Each structure stands twice: as structure tokens, then as C-alpha cells.
């Protein structure tokens, strides 16, 4: 990604000789709007939530990453931004990066709520 660590990044070693990362894993959820549809992510203009996982130096860099990556994907963060330190699904690399980007439009959430009302007490298998 564009956010490069400042200075020289020296690999850290644990006392067992295994490489440790200087980054922390975060999961982010951002409230905002799609301003430009993105065919790769199936987004359309409108209110939306963007979710993403990142390896970053700290929570502030993680928040900057979702804002910048969101812009590149046609999404503007303009509401609440939640940042959680979480367990990773993939290993860290030599630079901060994001993965598992997901978009959920508010229209989709309303449709799901309507479907649940129509179904009643359905059992999910």
C-alpha cells in the first residue's frame, strides 16, 4: 500500500529465533457512502458500510488506510469508524497492507430485515 513505514525496518526476532512483526492486526468497520460504483466489489452509489482487515503500525494508521483505500474503491468514510485489534487470518508482510475488503449497502440490510419479517420463525439449516 502507499503507507510505507518510516525509516529502516529491522526484522524483530523472538527469543526462539522466529521473526516477529512490527505491525498489529486490526479489523475496521466504516460508515459512509459509495460515490462511484465499483464493479469488482458490486457496489452502487448510496449509503454503505465498508469492512476491512489490515496489518498496520497502529490504530491511527489503520484508520488512515481504510479512508485512503476506500477512496480508491469509490467509497467515502463520512460516519462512524470502528477499529478493533483482532487475530489475523493471514500473516504480516514487510509493509502495512489491507485485505478482505467488504461492502454492505444499507439497502441490502433493509432487504434482509424485510425478508426475515416475511419468513416469520423460519429455521435455518
Tab-separated table of N, CA, C and O in Angstrom:
chain	number	residue	atom	x	y	z
A	1	UNK	N	0.832	-1.181	0.000
A	1	UNK	CA	0.000	0.000	0.000
A	1	UNK	C	0.880	1.248	0.000
A	1	UNK	O	2.074	1.170	0.158
A	2	UNK	N	0.289	2.404	-0.069
A	2	UNK	CA	1.046	3.638	-0.122
A	2	UNK	C	1.653	4.015	1.225
A	2	UNK	O	2.616	4.741	1.279
A	3	UNK	N	1.100	3.544	2.321
A	3	UNK	CA	1.617	3.880	3.641
A	3	UNK	C	2.856	3.030	3.916
A	3	UNK	O	2.762	1.876	4.269
A	4	UNK	N	4.017	3.632	3.755
A	4	UNK	CA	5.278	2.939	3.981
A	4	UNK	C	5.762	3.220	5.395
A	4	UNK	O	5.628	4.328	5.882
A	5	UNK	N	6.347	2.233	6.073
A	5	UNK	CA	6.900	2.508	7.390
A	5	UNK	C	8.035	3.520	7.283
A	5	UNK	O	8.795	3.504	6.327
A	6	UNK	N	8.157	4.408	8.269
A	6	UNK	CA	9.204	5.430	8.252
A	6	UNK	C	10.538	4.815	8.648
A	6	UNK	O	10.609	3.951	9.505
A	7	UNK	N	11.601	5.251	8.030
A	7	UNK	CA	12.943	4.803	8.387
A	7	UNK	C	13.224	3.384	7.957
A	7	UNK	O	12.520	2.811	7.141
A	8	UNK	N	14.252	2.831	8.533
A	8	UNK	CA	14.629	1.454	8.225
A	8	UNK	C	13.816	0.492	9.070
A	8	UNK	O	13.714	0.657	10.274
A	9	UNK	N	13.261	-0.505	8.453
A	9	UNK	CA	12.500	-1.516	9.173
A	9	UNK	C	13.417	-2.698	9.430
A	9	UNK	O	13.803	-3.400	8.506
A	10	UNK	N	13.802	-2.891	10.673
A	10	UNK	CA	14.658	-4.013	11.031
A	10	UNK	C	13.792	-5.175	11.492
A	10	UNK	O	12.893	-4.983	12.302
A	11	UNK	N	14.027	-6.370	10.977
A	11	UNK	CA	13.228	-7.506	11.423
A	11	UNK	C	13.455	-7.776	12.903
A	11	UNK	O	14.586	-7.718	13.373
A	12	UNK	N	12.395	-8.033	13.610
A	12	UNK	CA	12.477	-8.351	15.031
A	12	UNK	C	12.526	-9.866	15.198
A	12	UNK	O	11.896	-10.591	14.452
A	13	UNK	N	13.252	-10.327	16.186
A	13	UNK	CA	13.346	-11.769	16.451
A	13	UNK	C	12.878	-12.047	17.867
A	13	UNK	O	13.176	-11.312	18.792
A	14	UNK	N	12.134	-13.127	18.020
A	14	UNK	CA	11.745	-13.567	19.353
A	14	UNK	C	12.924	-14.323	19.964
A	14	UNK	O	13.908	-14.617	19.287
A	15	UNK	N	12.816	-14.687	21.213
A	15	UNK	CA	13.921	-15.417	21.841
A	15	UNK	C	14.060	-16.818	21.266
A	15	UNK	O	15.050	-17.486	21.477
A	16	UNK	N	13.056	-17.279	20.499
A	16	UNK	CA	13.128	-18.594	19.864
A	16	UNK	C	13.636	-18.496	18.433
A	16	UNK	O	13.656	-19.479	17.716
A	17	UNK	N	14.024	-17.277	18.004
A	17	UNK	CA	14.575	-17.110	16.672
A	17	UNK	C	13.533	-16.924	15.581
A	17	UNK	O	13.873	-16.810	14.418
A	18	UNK	N	12.231	-16.883	15.916
A	18	UNK	CA	11.206	-16.696	14.910
A	18	UNK	C	11.027	-15.207	14.636
A	18	UNK	O	11.127	-14.377	15.535
A	19	UNK	N	10.758	-14.876	13.378
A	19	UNK	CA	10.563	-13.483	13.000
A	19	UNK	C	9.254	-12.976	13.580
A	19	UNK	O	8.223	-13.612	13.469
A	20	UNK	N	9.308	-11.808	14.200
A	20	UNK	CA	8.102	-11.169	14.729
A	20	UNK	C	7.815	-9.937	13.880
A	20	UNK	O	8.725	-9.332	13.334
A	21	UNK	N	6.569	-9.556	13.782
A	21	UNK	CA	6.217	-8.379	13.003
A	21	UNK	C	6.183	-7.145	13.886
A	21	UNK	O	5.913	-7.232	15.076
A	22	UNK	N	6.458	-6.013	13.286
A	22	UNK	CA	6.355	-4.748	13.993
A	22	UNK	C	4.961	-4.158	13.814
A	22	UNK	O	4.696	-3.048	14.244
A	23	UNK	N	4.073	-4.900	13.175
A	23	UNK	CA	2.723	-4.428	12.892
A	23	UNK	C	1.702	-5.150	13.765
A	23	UNK	O	1.948	-6.239	14.253
A	24	UNK	N	0.553	-4.513	13.904
A	24	UNK	CA	-0.559	-5.066	14.666
A	24	UNK	C	-1.708	-5.301	13.695
A	24	UNK	O	-1.899	-4.548	12.740
A	25	UNK	N	-2.495	-6.336	13.956
A	25	UNK	CA	-3.629	-6.660	13.082
A	25	UNK	C	-4.891	-5.991	13.601
A	25	UNK	O	-5.192	-6.047	14.796
A	26	UNK	N	-5.637	-5.344	12.694
A	26	UNK	CA	-6.875	-4.658	13.032
A	26	UNK	C	-7.982	-5.052	12.065
A	26	UNK	O	-7.722	-5.369	10.905
A	27	UNK	N	-9.224	-5.008	12.567
A	27	UNK	CA	-10.415	-5.099	11.729
A	27	UNK	C	-11.128	-3.764	11.868
A	27	UNK	O	-11.294	-3.260	12.975
A	28	UNK	N	-11.534	-3.196	10.730
A	28	UNK	CA	-12.174	-1.885	10.713
A	28	UNK	C	-13.553	-1.960	10.087
A	28	UNK	O	-13.772	-2.729	9.136
A	29	UNK	N	-14.457	-1.160	10.600
A	29	UNK	CA	-15.807	-1.025	10.052
A	29	UNK	C	-16.065	0.465	9.919
A	29	UNK	O	-15.983	1.195	10.909
A	30	UNK	N	-16.362	0.913	8.696
A	30	UNK	CA	-16.556	2.336	8.439
A	30	UNK	C	-17.919	2.598	7.820
A	30	UNK	O	-18.334	1.913	6.887
A	31	UNK	N	-18.587	3.601	8.341
A	31	UNK	CA	-19.881	4.052	7.827
A	31	UNK	C	-19.616	5.140	6.792
A	31	UNK	O	-18.801	6.031	7.027
A	32	UNK	N	-20.273	5.078	5.647
A	32	UNK	CA	-20.049	6.089	4.621
A	32	UNK	C	-20.947	5.930	3.422
A	32	UNK	O	-22.049	5.376	3.517
A	33	UNK	N	-20.447	6.411	2.284
A	33	UNK	CA	-21.210	6.387	1.034
A	33	UNK	C	-20.330	5.959	-0.126
A	33	UNK	O	-19.178	6.383	-0.217
A	34	UNK	N	-20.904	5.149	-0.999
A	34	UNK	CA	-20.257	4.841	-2.265
A	34	UNK	C	-20.560	6.022	-3.179
A	34	UNK	O	-21.720	6.362	-3.398
A	35	UNK	N	-19.520	6.688	-3.678
A	35	UNK	CA	-19.709	7.818	-4.578
A	35	UNK	C	-19.445	7.440	-6.025
A	35	UNK	O	-19.796	8.164	-6.941
A	36	UNK	N	-18.811	6.294	-6.235
A	36	UNK	CA	-18.547	5.795	-7.575
A	36	UNK	C	-18.673	4.277	-7.552
A	36	UNK	O	-17.953	3.604	-6.813
A	37	UNK	N	-19.607	3.716	-8.332
A	37	UNK	CA	-19.780	2.259	-8.326
A	37	UNK	C	-18.475	1.545	-8.681
A	37	UNK	O	-17.683	2.027	-9.475
A	38	UNK	N	-18.276	0.385	-8.067
A	38	UNK	CA	-17.094	-0.422	-8.322
A	38	UNK	C	-17.556	-1.823	-8.693
A	38	UNK	O	-18.072	-2.559	-7.849
A	39	UNK	N	-17.376	-2.159	-9.947
A	39	UNK	CA	-17.837	-3.447	-10.463
A	39	UNK	C	-17.171	-4.625	-9.748
A	39	UNK	O	-17.804	-5.642	-9.481
A	40	UNK	N	-15.893	-4.487	-9.405
A	40	UNK	CA	-15.170	-5.581	-8.741
A	40	UNK	C	-15.767	-5.927	-7.380
A	40	UNK	O	-15.652	-7.059	-6.929
A	41	UNK	N	-16.351	-4.946	-6.708
A	41	UNK	CA	-16.931	-5.164	-5.386
A	41	UNK	C	-18.453	-5.133	-5.410
A	41	UNK	O	-19.085	-5.272	-4.367
A	42	UNK	N	-19.053	-4.946	-6.571
A	42	UNK	CA	-20.503	-4.953	-6.702
A	42	UNK	C	-21.184	-3.806	-5.971
A	42	UNK	O	-22.294	-3.969	-5.485
A	43	UNK	N	-20.516	-2.652	-5.880
A	43	UNK	CA	-21.095	-1.522	-5.155
A	43	UNK	C	-21.877	-0.607	-6.087
A	43	UNK	O	-21.588	-0.514	-7.277
A	44	UNK	N	-22.864	0.047	-5.509
A	44	UNK	CA	-23.663	1.049	-6.215
A	44	UNK	C	-23.691	2.302	-5.354
A	44	UNK	O	-23.499	2.242	-4.132
A	45	UNK	N	-23.957	3.439	-5.967
A	45	UNK	CA	-23.992	4.709	-5.251
A	45	UNK	C	-25.024	4.643	-4.127
A	45	UNK	O	-26.145	4.178	-4.328
A	46	UNK	N	-24.612	5.104	-2.944
A	46	UNK	CA	-25.520	5.147	-1.806
A	46	UNK	C	-24.838	4.854	-0.491
A	46	UNK	O	-23.635	4.576	-0.433
A	47	UNK	N	-25.621	4.928	0.574
A	47	UNK	CA	-25.112	4.674	1.928
A	47	UNK	C	-24.640	3.229	2.045
A	47	UNK	O	-25.278	2.310	1.525
A	48	UNK	N	-23.525	3.057	2.749
A	48	UNK	CA	-22.884	1.749	2.760
A	48	UNK	C	-21.968	1.630	3.977
A	48	UNK	O	-21.554	2.627	4.564
A	49	UNK	N	-21.652	0.400	4.333
A	49	UNK	CA	-20.652	0.107	5.351
A	49	UNK	C	-19.513	-0.634	4.656
A	49	UNK	O	-19.746	-1.555	3.876
A	50	UNK	N	-18.284	-0.205	4.957
A	50	UNK	CA	-17.096	-0.878	4.419
A	50	UNK	C	-16.385	-1.563	5.575
A	50	UNK	O	-16.174	-0.960	6.624
A	51	UNK	N	-16.034	-2.806	5.368
A	51	UNK	CA	-15.255	-3.550	6.343
A	51	UNK	C	-13.931	-3.946	5.723
A	51	UNK	O	-13.843	-4.163	4.513
A	52	UNK	N	-12.888	-4.032	6.534
A	52	UNK	CA	-11.567	-4.361	6.014
A	52	UNK	C	-10.678	-4.819	7.160
A	52	UNK	O	-10.844	-4.388	8.298
A	53	UNK	N	-9.737	-5.690	6.852
A	53	UNK	CA	-8.732	-6.130	7.817
A	53	UNK	C	-7.396	-5.580	7.355
A	53	UNK	O	-7.137	-5.516	6.149
A	54	UNK	N	-6.555	-5.176	8.314
A	54	UNK	CA	-5.265	-4.594	7.955
A	54	UNK	C	-4.177	-5.005	8.924
A	54	UNK	O	-4.440	-5.326	10.085
A	55	UNK	N	-2.963	-4.984	8.431
A	55	UNK	CA	-1.759	-5.001	9.251
A	55	UNK	C	-1.238	-3.577	9.199
A	55	UNK	O	-0.981	-3.042	8.116
A	56	UNK	N	-1.099	-2.928	10.356
A	56	UNK	CA	-0.673	-1.532	10.409
A	56	UNK	C	0.202	-1.302	11.637
A	56	UNK	O	0.210	-2.110	12.570
A	57	UNK	N	0.908	-0.171	11.640
A	57	UNK	CA	1.765	0.175	12.773
A	57	UNK	C	0.955	0.441	14.028
A	57	UNK	O	1.380	0.117	15.128
A	58	UNK	N	-0.222	1.070	13.862
A	58	UNK	CA	-1.075	1.400	14.999
A	58	UNK	C	-2.497	1.667	14.495
A	58	UNK	O	-2.754	1.631	13.291
A	59	UNK	N	-3.410	1.921	15.425
A	59	UNK	CA	-4.815	2.132	15.067
A	59	UNK	C	-4.996	3.357	14.181
A	59	UNK	O	-5.856	3.365	13.295
A	60	UNK	N	-4.196	4.384	14.406
A	60	UNK	CA	-4.302	5.601	13.579
A	60	UNK	C	-3.941	5.302	12.122
A	60	UNK	O	-4.636	5.725	11.198
A	61	UNK	N	-2.868	4.559	11.905
A	61	UNK	CA	-2.501	4.204	10.539
A	61	UNK	C	-3.569	3.305	9.916
A	61	UNK	O	-3.906	3.444	8.750
A	62	UNK	N	-4.135	2.386	10.698
A	62	UNK	CA	-5.202	1.517	10.197
A	62	UNK	C	-6.389	2.355	9.726
A	62	UNK	O	-6.955	2.110	8.653
A	63	UNK	N	-6.773	3.359	10.515
A	63	UNK	CA	-7.886	4.236	10.132
A	63	UNK	C	-7.560	5.003	8.860
A	63	UNK	O	-8.399	5.133	7.964
A	64	UNK	N	-6.324	5.512	8.755
A	64	UNK	CA	-5.909	6.215	7.531
A	64	UNK	C	-5.988	5.285	6.326
A	64	UNK	O	-6.380	5.697	5.228
A	65	UNK	N	-5.625	4.022	6.526
A	65	UNK	CA	-5.629	3.062	5.424
A	65	UNK	C	-7.034	2.829	4.885
A	65	UNK	O	-7.247	2.827	3.669
A	66	UNK	N	-8.044	2.656	5.766
A	66	UNK	CA	-9.394	2.401	5.259
A	66	UNK	C	-9.942	3.634	4.541
A	66	UNK	O	-10.642	3.518	3.542
A	67	UNK	N	-9.577	4.819	5.011
A	67	UNK	CA	-10.009	6.051	4.335
A	67	UNK	C	-9.401	6.119	2.934
A	67	UNK	O	-10.110	6.357	1.950
A	68	UNK	N	-8.086	5.911	2.827
A	68	UNK	CA	-7.396	6.011	1.537
A	68	UNK	C	-7.799	4.887	0.575
A	68	UNK	O	-8.054	5.131	-0.602
A	69	UNK	N	-7.849	3.667	1.063
A	69	UNK	CA	-8.237	2.539	0.201
A	69	UNK	C	-9.693	2.693	-0.206
A	69	UNK	O	-10.058	2.448	-1.354
A	70	UNK	N	-10.535	3.127	0.724
A	70	UNK	CA	-11.941	3.372	0.394
A	70	UNK	C	-12.093	4.356	-0.747
A	70	UNK	O	-12.869	4.133	-1.683
A	71	UNK	N	-11.349	5.462	-0.704
A	71	UNK	CA	-11.403	6.465	-1.783
A	71	UNK	C	-11.061	5.838	-3.127
A	71	UNK	O	-11.727	6.097	-4.123
A	72	UNK	N	-10.007	5.010	-3.135
A	72	UNK	CA	-9.607	4.361	-4.396
A	72	UNK	C	-10.685	3.426	-4.923
A	72	UNK	O	-10.756	3.170	-6.122
A	73	UNK	N	-11.518	2.903	-4.020
A	73	UNK	CA	-12.573	1.970	-4.427
A	73	UNK	C	-13.927	2.650	-4.598
A	73	UNK	O	-14.929	1.978	-4.795
A	74	UNK	N	-13.956	3.990	-4.502
A	74	UNK	CA	-15.202	4.731	-4.711
A	74	UNK	C	-16.040	4.899	-3.460
A	74	UNK	O	-17.248	5.124	-3.545
A	75	UNK	N	-15.427	4.817	-2.282
A	75	UNK	CA	-16.141	4.899	-1.012
A	75	UNK	C	-15.586	6.045	-0.173
A	75	UNK	O	-14.378	6.217	-0.080
A	76	UNK	N	-16.479	6.827	0.441
A	76	UNK	CA	-16.062	7.922	1.316
A	76	UNK	C	-16.542	7.644	2.730
A	76	UNK	O	-17.736	7.477	2.968
A	77	UNK	N	-15.596	7.584	3.661
A	77	UNK	CA	-15.929	7.439	5.075
A	77	UNK	C	-16.483	8.779	5.543
A	77	UNK	O	-15.805	9.791	5.445
A	78	UNK	N	-17.741	8.786	6.000
A	78	UNK	CA	-18.318	10.049	6.476
A	78	UNK	C	-19.183	9.851	7.715
A	78	UNK	O	-19.965	10.694	8.086
A	79	UNK	N	-18.976	8.734	8.373
A	79	UNK	CA	-19.712	8.449	9.607
A	79	UNK	C	-18.783	7.799	10.611
A	79	UNK	O	-17.579	8.053	10.640
A	80	UNK	N	-19.343	6.947	11.434
A	80	UNK	CA	-18.577	6.281	12.481
A	80	UNK	C	-17.522	5.349	11.884
A	80	UNK	O	-17.766	4.658	10.899
A	81	UNK	N	-16.362	5.336	12.504
A	81	UNK	CA	-15.273	4.442	12.113
A	81	UNK	C	-14.858	3.658	13.353
A	81	UNK	O	-14.447	4.241	14.355
A	82	UNK	N	-15.011	2.342	13.282
A	82	UNK	CA	-14.663	1.473	14.410
A	82	UNK	C	-13.393	0.703	14.070
A	82	UNK	O	-13.268	0.158	12.980
A	83	UNK	N	-12.452	0.663	15.020
A	83	UNK	CA	-11.183	-0.029	14.833
A	83	UNK	C	-11.015	-1.012	15.989
A	83	UNK	O	-11.093	-0.622	17.151
A	84	UNK	N	-10.807	-2.280	15.647
A	84	UNK	CA	-10.644	-3.331	16.652
A	84	UNK	C	-9.328	-4.055	16.423
A	84	UNK	O	-9.004	-4.403	15.293
A	85	UNK	N	-8.589	-4.318	17.477
A	85	UNK	CA	-7.409	-5.166	17.375
A	85	UNK	C	-7.912	-6.599	17.376
A	85	UNK	O	-8.643	-7.008	18.292
A	86	UNK	N	-7.562	-7.366	16.327
A	86	UNK	CA	-8.100	-8.715	16.145
A	86	UNK	C	-7.004	-9.706	15.766
A	86	UNK	O	-5.891	-9.321	15.418
A	87	UNK	N	-7.353	-10.975	15.826
A	87	UNK	CA	-6.455	-12.036	15.401
A	87	UNK	C	-6.419	-12.064	13.869
A	87	UNK	O	-7.455	-11.945	13.225
A	88	UNK	N	-5.247	-12.243	13.286
A	88	UNK	CA	-5.130	-12.240	11.821
A	88	UNK	C	-5.598	-13.541	11.183
A	88	UNK	O	-5.614	-14.587	11.825
A	89	UNK	N	-5.969	-13.415	9.919
A	89	UNK	CA	-6.286	-14.589	9.108
A	89	UNK	C	-5.140	-14.918	8.169
A	89	UNK	O	-5.052	-16.042	7.684
A	90	UNK	N	-4.308	-13.904	7.892
A	90	UNK	CA	-3.117	-14.132	7.068
A	90	UNK	C	-1.932	-13.454	7.750
A	90	UNK	O	-2.095	-12.536	8.543
A	91	UNK	N	-0.759	-13.925	7.416
A	91	UNK	CA	0.461	-13.431	8.063
A	91	UNK	C	0.806	-12.015	7.623
A	91	UNK	O	0.469	-11.592	6.510
A	92	UNK	N	1.522	-11.324	8.498
A	92	UNK	CA	2.016	-9.978	8.189
A	92	UNK	C	3.101	-10.071	7.121
A	92	UNK	O	3.691	-11.135	6.902
A	93	UNK	N	3.330	-8.944	6.472
A	93	UNK	CA	4.399	-8.842	5.482
A	93	UNK	C	5.354	-7.740	5.931
A	93	UNK	O	5.276	-7.281	7.066
A	94	UNK	N	6.231	-7.323	5.046
A	94	UNK	CA	7.228	-6.309	5.390
A	94	UNK	C	6.675	-4.889	5.388
A	94	UNK	O	7.372	-3.966	5.777
A	95	UNK	N	5.439	-4.704	4.911
A	95	UNK	CA	4.828	-3.386	4.855
A	95	UNK	C	3.376	-3.502	5.304
A	95	UNK	O	2.764	-4.569	5.197
A	96	UNK	N	2.795	-2.390	5.760
A	96	UNK	CA	1.360	-2.404	6.105
A	96	UNK	C	0.530	-2.733	4.853
A	96	UNK	O	0.894	-2.338	3.750
A	97	UNK	N	-0.569	-3.467	5.046
A	97	UNK	CA	-1.455	-3.767	3.917
A	97	UNK	C	-2.836	-4.129	4.429
A	97	UNK	O	-3.018	-4.481	5.594
A	98	UNK	N	-3.808	-4.021	3.539
A	98	UNK	CA	-5.183	-4.366	3.860
A	98	UNK	C	-5.655	-5.543	3.018
A	98	UNK	O	-5.119	-5.803	1.949
A	99	UNK	N	-6.669	-6.239	3.530
A	99	UNK	CA	-7.248	-7.372	2.804
A	99	UNK	C	-8.675	-7.602	3.278
A	99	UNK	O	-9.144	-6.956	4.206
A	100	UNK	N	-9.364	-8.516	2.631
A	100	UNK	CA	-10.742	-8.893	2.965
A	100	UNK	C	-11.667	-7.671	3.016
A	100	UNK	O	-12.406	-7.472	3.971
A	101	UNK	N	-11.620	-6.870	1.959
A	101	UNK	CA	-12.473	-5.685	1.857
A	101	UNK	C	-13.890	-6.136	1.502
A	101	UNK	O	-14.080	-6.944	0.592
A	102	UNK	N	-14.859	-5.625	2.243
A	102	UNK	CA	-16.260	-5.976	2.016
A	102	UNK	C	-17.125	-4.724	2.110
A	102	UNK	O	-16.834	-3.832	2.903
A	103	UNK	N	-18.178	-4.700	1.303
A	103	UNK	CA	-19.132	-3.599	1.334
A	103	UNK	C	-20.529	-4.163	1.576
A	103	UNK	O	-20.895	-5.178	0.994
A	104	UNK	N	-21.289	-3.495	2.430
A	104	UNK	CA	-22.683	-3.848	2.666
A	104	UNK	C	-23.492	-2.565	2.572
A	104	UNK	O	-23.299	-1.647	3.371
A	105	UNK	N	-24.387	-2.501	1.581
A	105	UNK	CA	-25.203	-1.296	1.435
A	105	UNK	C	-26.344	-1.338	2.447
A	105	UNK	O	-26.793	-2.405	2.864
A	106	UNK	N	-26.804	-0.162	2.834
A	106	UNK	CA	-27.935	-0.097	3.754
A	106	UNK	C	-29.180	-0.688	3.097
A	106	UNK	O	-30.007	-1.290	3.777
A	107	UNK	N	-29.292	-0.567	1.786
A	107	UNK	CA	-30.429	-1.151	1.078
A	107	UNK	C	-30.433	-2.666	1.251
A	107	UNK	O	-31.484	-3.274	1.448
A	108	UNK	N	-29.260	-3.302	1.212
A	108	UNK	CA	-29.171	-4.754	1.411
A	108	UNK	C	-29.607	-5.136	2.816
A	108	UNK	O	-30.276	-6.144	3.019
A	109	UNK	N	-29.236	-4.315	3.814
A	109	UNK	CA	-29.611	-4.618	5.196
A	109	UNK	C	-31.111	-4.478	5.386
A	109	UNK	O	-31.721	-5.288	6.080
A	110	UNK	N	-31.740	-3.504	4.747
A	110	UNK	CA	-33.192	-3.322	4.833
A	110	UNK	C	-33.888	-4.500	4.165
A	110	UNK	O	-34.845	-5.044	4.694
A	111	UNK	N	-33.370	-4.932	3.006
A	111	UNK	CA	-33.953	-6.079	2.314
A	111	UNK	C	-33.880	-7.332	3.178
A	111	UNK	O	-34.824	-8.110	3.236
A	112	UNK	N	-32.770	-7.557	3.856
A	112	UNK	CA	-32.628	-8.725	4.727
A	112	UNK	C	-33.627	-8.661	5.867
A	112	UNK	O	-34.234	-9.663	6.231
A	113	UNK	N	-33.814	-7.471	6.455
A	113	UNK	CA	-34.787	-7.309	7.539
A	113	UNK	C	-36.194	-7.595	7.043
A	113	UNK	O	-36.982	-8.246	7.717
A	114	UNK	N	-36.532	-7.128	5.835
A	114	UNK	CA	-37.851	-7.373	5.259
A	114	UNK	C	-38.070	-8.860	5.019
A	114	UNK	O	-39.140	-9.390	5.271
A	115	UNK	N	-37.026	-9.554	4.517
A	115	UNK	CA	-37.140	-10.995	4.270
A	115	UNK	C	-37.400	-11.743	5.569
A	115	UNK	O	-38.195	-12.678	5.600
A	116	UNK	N	-36.735	-11.336	6.659
A	116	UNK	CA	-36.938	-12.003	7.941
A	116	UNK	C	-38.367	-11.810	8.419
A	116	UNK	O	-38.977	-12.724	8.954
A	117	UNK	N	-38.942	-10.613	8.208
A	117	UNK	CA	-40.323	-10.362	8.610
A	117	UNK	C	-41.286	-11.242	7.819
A	117	UNK	O	-42.263	-11.734	8.356
A	118	UNK	N	-40.992	-11.445	6.531
A	118	UNK	CA	-41.862	-12.266	5.686
A	118	UNK	C	-41.776	-13.737	6.066
A	118	UNK	O	-42.739	-14.479	5.940
A	119	UNK	N	-40.623	-14.174	6.546
A	119	UNK	CA	-40.418	-15.588	6.845
A	119	UNK	C	-41.025	-15.953	8.193
A	119	UNK	O	-41.508	-17.059	8.376
A	120	UNK	N	-41.007	-15.050	9.110
A	120	UNK	CA	-41.519	-15.359	10.443
A	120	UNK	C	-40.492	-16.098	11.261
A	120	UNK	O	-39.365	-15.656	11.377
A	121	UNK	N	-40.853	-17.227	11.799
A	121	UNK	CA	-39.948	-18.008	12.647
A	121	UNK	C	-39.353	-19.179	11.870
A	121	UNK	O	-39.458	-20.317	12.301
A	122	UNK	N	-38.727	-18.894	10.755
A	122	UNK	CA	-38.147	-19.950	9.951
A	122	UNK	C	-36.918	-20.535	10.631
A	122	UNK	O	-36.214	-19.843	11.333
A	123	UNK	N	-36.667	-21.817	10.392
A	123	UNK	CA	-35.490	-22.480	10.922
A	123	UNK	C	-34.428	-22.481	9.844
A	123	UNK	O	-34.717	-22.821	8.698
A	124	UNK	N	-33.210	-22.121	10.214
A	124	UNK	CA	-32.103	-22.092	9.255
A	124	UNK	C	-31.308	-23.376	9.453
A	124	UNK	O	-30.925	-23.713	10.573
A	125	UNK	N	-31.067	-24.086	8.368
A	125	UNK	CA	-30.319	-25.347	8.420
A	125	UNK	C	-28.923	-25.129	7.938
A	125	UNK	O	-28.640	-24.441	7.067
